[in-house]
Structure formats: structure tokens, C-alpha cells
Amino acid sequence: MEWEGPAVVLAARPQSEGNAVVTVLTEAQGNHRGLARGGNSRAQASLWLPGNVVQARWVARLQEQLGSLTAELVHPGAALSMDDPLALAILSAACAVAEGALPEREPHPRVFGGLVQLIAGLSRGADALTDLVRWEAGLLADLGYGMDLSACAVSGEVTGLSWVSPRTGRAVSDDAAGEWRARLLRLPGFLVGANSAGSEDWRDGLKLTGYFLERDAFGHQHRPVPPARHMLYDRVLALAMA
């Protein structure tokens, strides 16, 4: 059994004798693990950094086996983010969410494509946070936990959408929120067509998708949201309060 194709490195965990168990995300194979022989060595460690885009090849005698994973570097996403703490935090959070939320060996081509685009756009600085929130919303939708932001759940209006119900994931307009406003999640404008965003919008977006990631994507697996995702939110929260 074998496959070959473009992949994003999501995680690499040391194994005995300098090897590493690596998790990659591919368009056709989904979230997939393999043993990278020498992957934890000085010569290969930089190849398997989370966020790198590689041309990967997986080989195993049987489909259910861990298999052997090799790769060639295509785009050094990790190295290009090292000098930008925010870009690195975005990259680390996205890779950790993809590894933890996506079922193993289940294709999610839109999530893969969105992650590649996110990595390519990290040079945009803080604006890449918009891409991350949209990508997380897409990931939730692909897993069956998508939000309905098309119209107000109360009035049916398609304008003035400012909130999301934490119970149903449906949008609510500011006029219809009423006394329930304090119980709702803020809906950042960039998720409903606005062309610009600032630190408060990014904070609200991360809080919104983070809520449904925790309750649904990770909660249904009885797993916590990865620390890298919490660290990114704390960083953006501090940015919004500055």
C-alpha cells in the first residue's frame, strides 16, 4: 500500500533511535500518520516542522499499519514564520486544531486547501487572523458543526447580523438580540461580508469558533482544545485590550 502527494506537516513526535511519528494532512488521504525514519535527527528535524508544505510519500505492507513516511520540502512555512511571533502562533494553532479535530484518514479537501492558503498568506501579518477564523469556521462546517450565518434566527433579516446563538449556531441581528444579548456570542463583520477587521473583530472571531471547537469538534471526542489555540487567543485578547 502506498500514496504520494502534497501535504502539510501537522505534528512530529520523537520516537526511538532518532525517528519520529509524523502527522500530515493531505487532500486525498486526510489526517495521516507515518514513521519518519531519522525524522528526529539533526539532518531531518527541520523538514518535519509543523506548517511546512511537503511532497510526502507513505508506504506500508498493510493499509492499517503505521507505515513509513518520507518527504521533500516544498514550502518552508515554519521557517518563514520563525521571526514573526504572531504568524508562528497562527501557524501552530492551525496545525494543532487540524491534527486534533480531523478524524484520521478521512479526506477533507476543503480544509486542506484552506490550510495551504492560510500558510501562504501568513506574510499578511495580523490580517492572517481573518483567514484563520474563516478556516476554522470551514473546518467546523466540514465536520458537520457549521454555523448558519445566512439570516437572523429570530426575525429572518439578512442585515445587521451581530450575534450567534451558542445553542444553535445561528446568527441573530442586533435588533432582535434584546435581553438575550449577554448570552450570545459576538459575530465579527468579516464573517458576514465586511471587508475590514481589527483586533476586536479577531478576538470575537477566535472566541466564536473556539466555542464551537471546544463544544463540538473536540468535546465530542472528549479531548481539550490544544494549548496552542488557547495561547493564540490570549495573544489576540492582549492585542485587543492594548
Coordinates of C-alpha atoms in Angstrom, one line a residue:
M1 CA 0.0 0.0 0.0
E2 CA 1.3 3.5 -0.8
W3 CA 0.3 7.0 -1.7
E4 CA 2.1 10.2 -2.7
G5 CA 1.1 13.8 -2.8
P6 CA 1.3 17.3 -1.3
A7 CA 0.9 17.5 2.4
V8 CA 1.1 19.9 5.4
V9 CA 3.1 18.7 8.4
L10 CA 0.9 19.0 11.4
A11 CA 3.0 17.4 14.2
A12 CA 6.1 15.3 14.7
R13 CA 6.7 13.4 17.9
P14 CA 10.1 11.8 18.8
Q15 CA 10.3 8.0 18.5
S16 CA 13.2 5.7 19.5
E17 CA 16.6 5.9 17.7
G18 CA 16.1 9.3 16.3
N19 CA 12.9 8.5 14.4
A20 CA 9.6 10.5 14.6
V21 CA 5.9 9.7 14.3
V22 CA 4.7 12.4 11.9
T23 CA 1.2 13.5 11.2
V24 CA 0.5 15.2 7.9
L25 CA -2.7 16.5 6.2
T26 CA -3.3 15.7 2.6
E27 CA -6.1 16.4 0.2
A28 CA -6.9 12.8 -0.6
Q29 CA -5.7 10.9 2.5
G30 CA -6.8 13.4 5.2
N31 CA -5.1 13.4 8.5
H32 CA -2.5 10.7 8.2
R33 CA 0.4 9.4 10.4
G34 CA 3.6 7.6 9.5
L35 CA 7.0 6.8 10.8
A36 CA 9.7 9.1 9.5
R37 CA 13.0 7.2 10.0
G38 CA 15.6 9.6 11.2
G39 CA 12.9 12.3 11.4
N40 CA 14.2 13.5 14.8
S41 CA 17.8 13.7 13.7
R42 CA 19.6 16.9 13.1
A43 CA 19.5 16.3 9.3
Q44 CA 15.7 15.9 9.1
A45 CA 14.2 17.8 12.1
S46 CA 13.7 21.0 10.1
L47 CA 11.8 19.1 7.4
W48 CA 9.1 17.9 9.8
L49 CA 8.3 21.2 11.5
P50 CA 4.6 21.9 11.7
G51 CA 3.4 24.2 9.0
N52 CA 5.8 23.0 6.3
V53 CA 4.3 22.0 3.0
V54 CA 6.0 18.9 1.6
Q55 CA 5.7 16.3 -1.1
A56 CA 5.0 13.2 1.0
R57 CA 5.2 9.5 0.3
W58 CA 3.7 6.9 2.6
V59 CA 4.4 3.1 2.2
A60 CA 3.1 0.2 4.2
R61 CA 2.6 -3.5 3.7
L62 CA -1.0 -3.3 5.0
Q63 CA -3.4 -0.4 5.0
E64 CA -4.0 -0.4 8.7
Q65 CA -0.3 -0.2 9.6
L66 CA 1.5 3.0 10.7
G67 CA 3.7 2.8 7.6
S68 CA 6.8 4.7 6.6
L69 CA 6.7 8.3 5.7
T70 CA 9.3 10.3 3.6
A71 CA 9.1 13.8 2.1
E72 CA 10.7 16.6 0.2
L73 CA 10.3 20.2 1.3
V74 CA 8.0 22.3 -1.0
H75 CA 7.4 25.4 1.1
P76 CA 9.1 26.1 4.5
G77 CA 6.1 27.6 6.2
A78 CA 7.6 27.1 9.7
A79 CA 11.0 28.7 8.9
L80 CA 9.3 31.7 7.3
S81 CA 7.3 32.3 10.4
M82 CA 10.0 32.0 13.0
D83 CA 10.8 35.7 13.1
D84 CA 7.1 36.7 13.4
P85 CA 5.6 35.6 16.8
L86 CA 2.0 36.2 15.7
A87 CA 2.5 34.4 12.4
L88 CA 4.1 31.5 14.3
A89 CA 1.2 31.4 16.8
I90 CA -1.3 31.3 14.0
L91 CA 0.5 28.5 12.2
S92 CA 0.9 26.5 15.4
A93 CA -2.7 26.9 16.4
A94 CA -4.0 25.9 12.9
C95 CA -1.8 22.8 12.8
A96 CA -2.8 21.7 16.3
V97 CA -6.5 22.2 15.5
A98 CA -6.3 20.2 12.3
E99 CA -4.4 17.4 13.9
G100 CA -6.8 17.1 16.9
A101 CA -10.2 17.8 15.3
L102 CA -10.0 15.9 12.0
P103 CA -10.6 12.1 12.1
E104 CA -7.6 10.1 10.9
R105 CA -7.6 9.0 7.3
E106 CA -10.8 10.9 6.4
P107 CA -10.4 13.2 3.4
H108 CA -11.4 16.9 3.9
P109 CA -10.1 18.5 0.8
R110 CA -11.5 22.0 1.5
V111 CA -9.9 22.0 4.9
F112 CA -6.6 21.0 3.3
G113 CA -6.9 23.6 0.6
G114 CA -7.8 26.3 3.2
L115 CA -4.8 25.4 5.3
V116 CA -2.4 25.7 2.4
Q117 CA -3.9 29.1 1.6
L118 CA -3.6 30.2 5.2
I119 CA 0.1 29.2 5.3
A120 CA 0.7 31.1 2.0
G121 CA -0.9 34.2 3.5
L122 CA 1.0 34.4 6.8
S123 CA 3.1 37.2 5.5
R124 CA 0.0 39.4 5.7
G125 CA 0.6 39.9 9.4
A126 CA -2.3 40.3 11.7
D127 CA -4.7 40.1 8.7
A128 CA -4.0 36.4 8.5
L129 CA -6.2 36.1 11.7
T130 CA -9.1 36.7 9.4
D131 CA -8.1 33.7 7.3
L132 CA -7.6 31.6 10.4
V133 CA -11.1 32.3 11.7
R134 CA -12.7 31.6 8.3
W135 CA -10.7 28.4 8.0
E136 CA -11.8 27.2 11.5
A137 CA -15.4 28.0 10.5
G138 CA -15.0 26.0 7.4
L139 CA -13.4 23.1 9.3
L140 CA -16.4 23.1 11.7
A141 CA -18.8 23.0 8.7
D142 CA -16.9 20.1 7.1
L143 CA -17.3 18.2 10.3
G144 CA -21.0 18.8 10.5
Y145 CA -20.9 21.6 13.1
G146 CA -21.2 24.6 10.8
M147 CA -22.8 27.9 11.9
D148 CA -25.8 29.3 10.0
L149 CA -25.0 32.9 9.3
S150 CA -27.3 33.5 6.4
A151 CA -30.2 35.2 8.3
C152 CA -31.4 36.1 11.7
A153 CA -32.8 33.2 13.6
V154 CA -35.5 35.4 15.2
S155 CA -36.6 37.8 12.5
G156 CA -35.3 36.3 9.3
E157 CA -33.5 39.6 8.4
V158 CA -30.3 39.2 6.4
T159 CA -28.7 42.5 7.5
G160 CA -27.5 43.8 10.9
L161 CA -26.3 40.3 11.9
S162 CA -24.2 40.9 15.0
W163 CA -24.5 37.8 17.3
V164 CA -24.6 34.0 17.2
S165 CA -26.6 31.7 19.4
P166 CA -24.3 29.4 21.4
R167 CA -27.0 26.8 21.5
T168 CA -28.0 26.6 17.8
G169 CA -25.0 28.3 16.0
R170 CA -27.5 30.6 14.1
A171 CA -27.0 34.3 13.6
V172 CA -29.0 36.9 15.4
S173 CA -29.4 40.6 14.4
D174 CA -28.6 43.3 16.9
D175 CA -32.2 44.5 16.9
A176 CA -33.5 41.0 17.7
A177 CA -31.0 40.2 20.4
G178 CA -32.8 42.1 23.0
E179 CA -32.4 40.9 26.6
W180 CA -30.6 37.8 25.4
R181 CA -27.6 39.8 24.1
A182 CA -25.4 39.0 27.2
R183 CA -25.8 35.3 26.5
L184 CA -24.9 35.5 22.8
L185 CA -21.5 35.3 21.1
R186 CA -20.4 38.3 19.1
L187 CA -20.3 37.8 15.3
P188 CA -17.4 39.7 13.6
G189 CA -18.3 41.5 10.5
F190 CA -15.7 39.8 8.3
L191 CA -17.7 36.5 8.6
V192 CA -20.8 38.2 7.1
G193 CA -19.2 40.2 4.3
A194 CA -17.3 43.1 5.9
N195 CA -14.1 43.9 4.1
S196 CA -12.0 45.1 7.0
A197 CA -11.3 43.8 10.5
G198 CA -9.4 44.9 13.6
S199 CA -8.1 43.4 16.8
E200 CA -11.6 43.3 18.5
D201 CA -13.0 41.5 15.4
W202 CA -10.3 38.9 15.5
R203 CA -10.8 38.4 19.3
D204 CA -14.5 37.9 18.7
G205 CA -13.9 35.6 15.8
L206 CA -11.5 33.4 17.7
K207 CA -13.9 33.3 20.7
L208 CA -16.7 32.3 18.4
T209 CA -15.0 29.5 16.5
G210 CA -13.2 28.5 19.7
Y211 CA -16.5 27.9 21.5
F212 CA -17.8 25.5 18.8
L213 CA -14.4 23.8 18.5
E214 CA -14.4 23.2 22.2
R215 CA -18.1 22.1 22.5
D216 CA -18.3 20.1 19.3
A217 CA -15.2 19.2 17.3
F218 CA -13.1 18.4 20.4
G219 CA -15.9 18.0 23.0
H220 CA -17.4 15.1 21.2
Q221 CA -14.0 13.4 21.3
H222 CA -13.7 14.2 25.0
R223 CA -10.5 16.0 24.2
P224 CA -9.4 19.5 25.2
V225 CA -8.7 22.2 22.6
P226 CA -4.9 22.3 22.0
P227 CA -2.8 24.7 24.2
A228 CA -1.5 26.4 21.0
R229 CA -5.0 27.5 20.2
H230 CA -5.6 28.9 23.7
M231 CA -2.2 30.7 23.5
L232 CA -3.2 32.4 20.3
Y233 CA -6.4 33.6 21.7
D234 CA -4.6 35.0 24.8
R235 CA -2.2 36.8 22.4
V236 CA -5.1 38.4 20.4
L237 CA -7.0 39.2 23.5
A238 CA -4.0 41.2 24.8
L239 CA -3.8 42.9 21.4
A240 CA -7.4 43.9 21.6
M241 CA -7.0 45.4 25.1
A242 CA -3.9 47.4 24.2

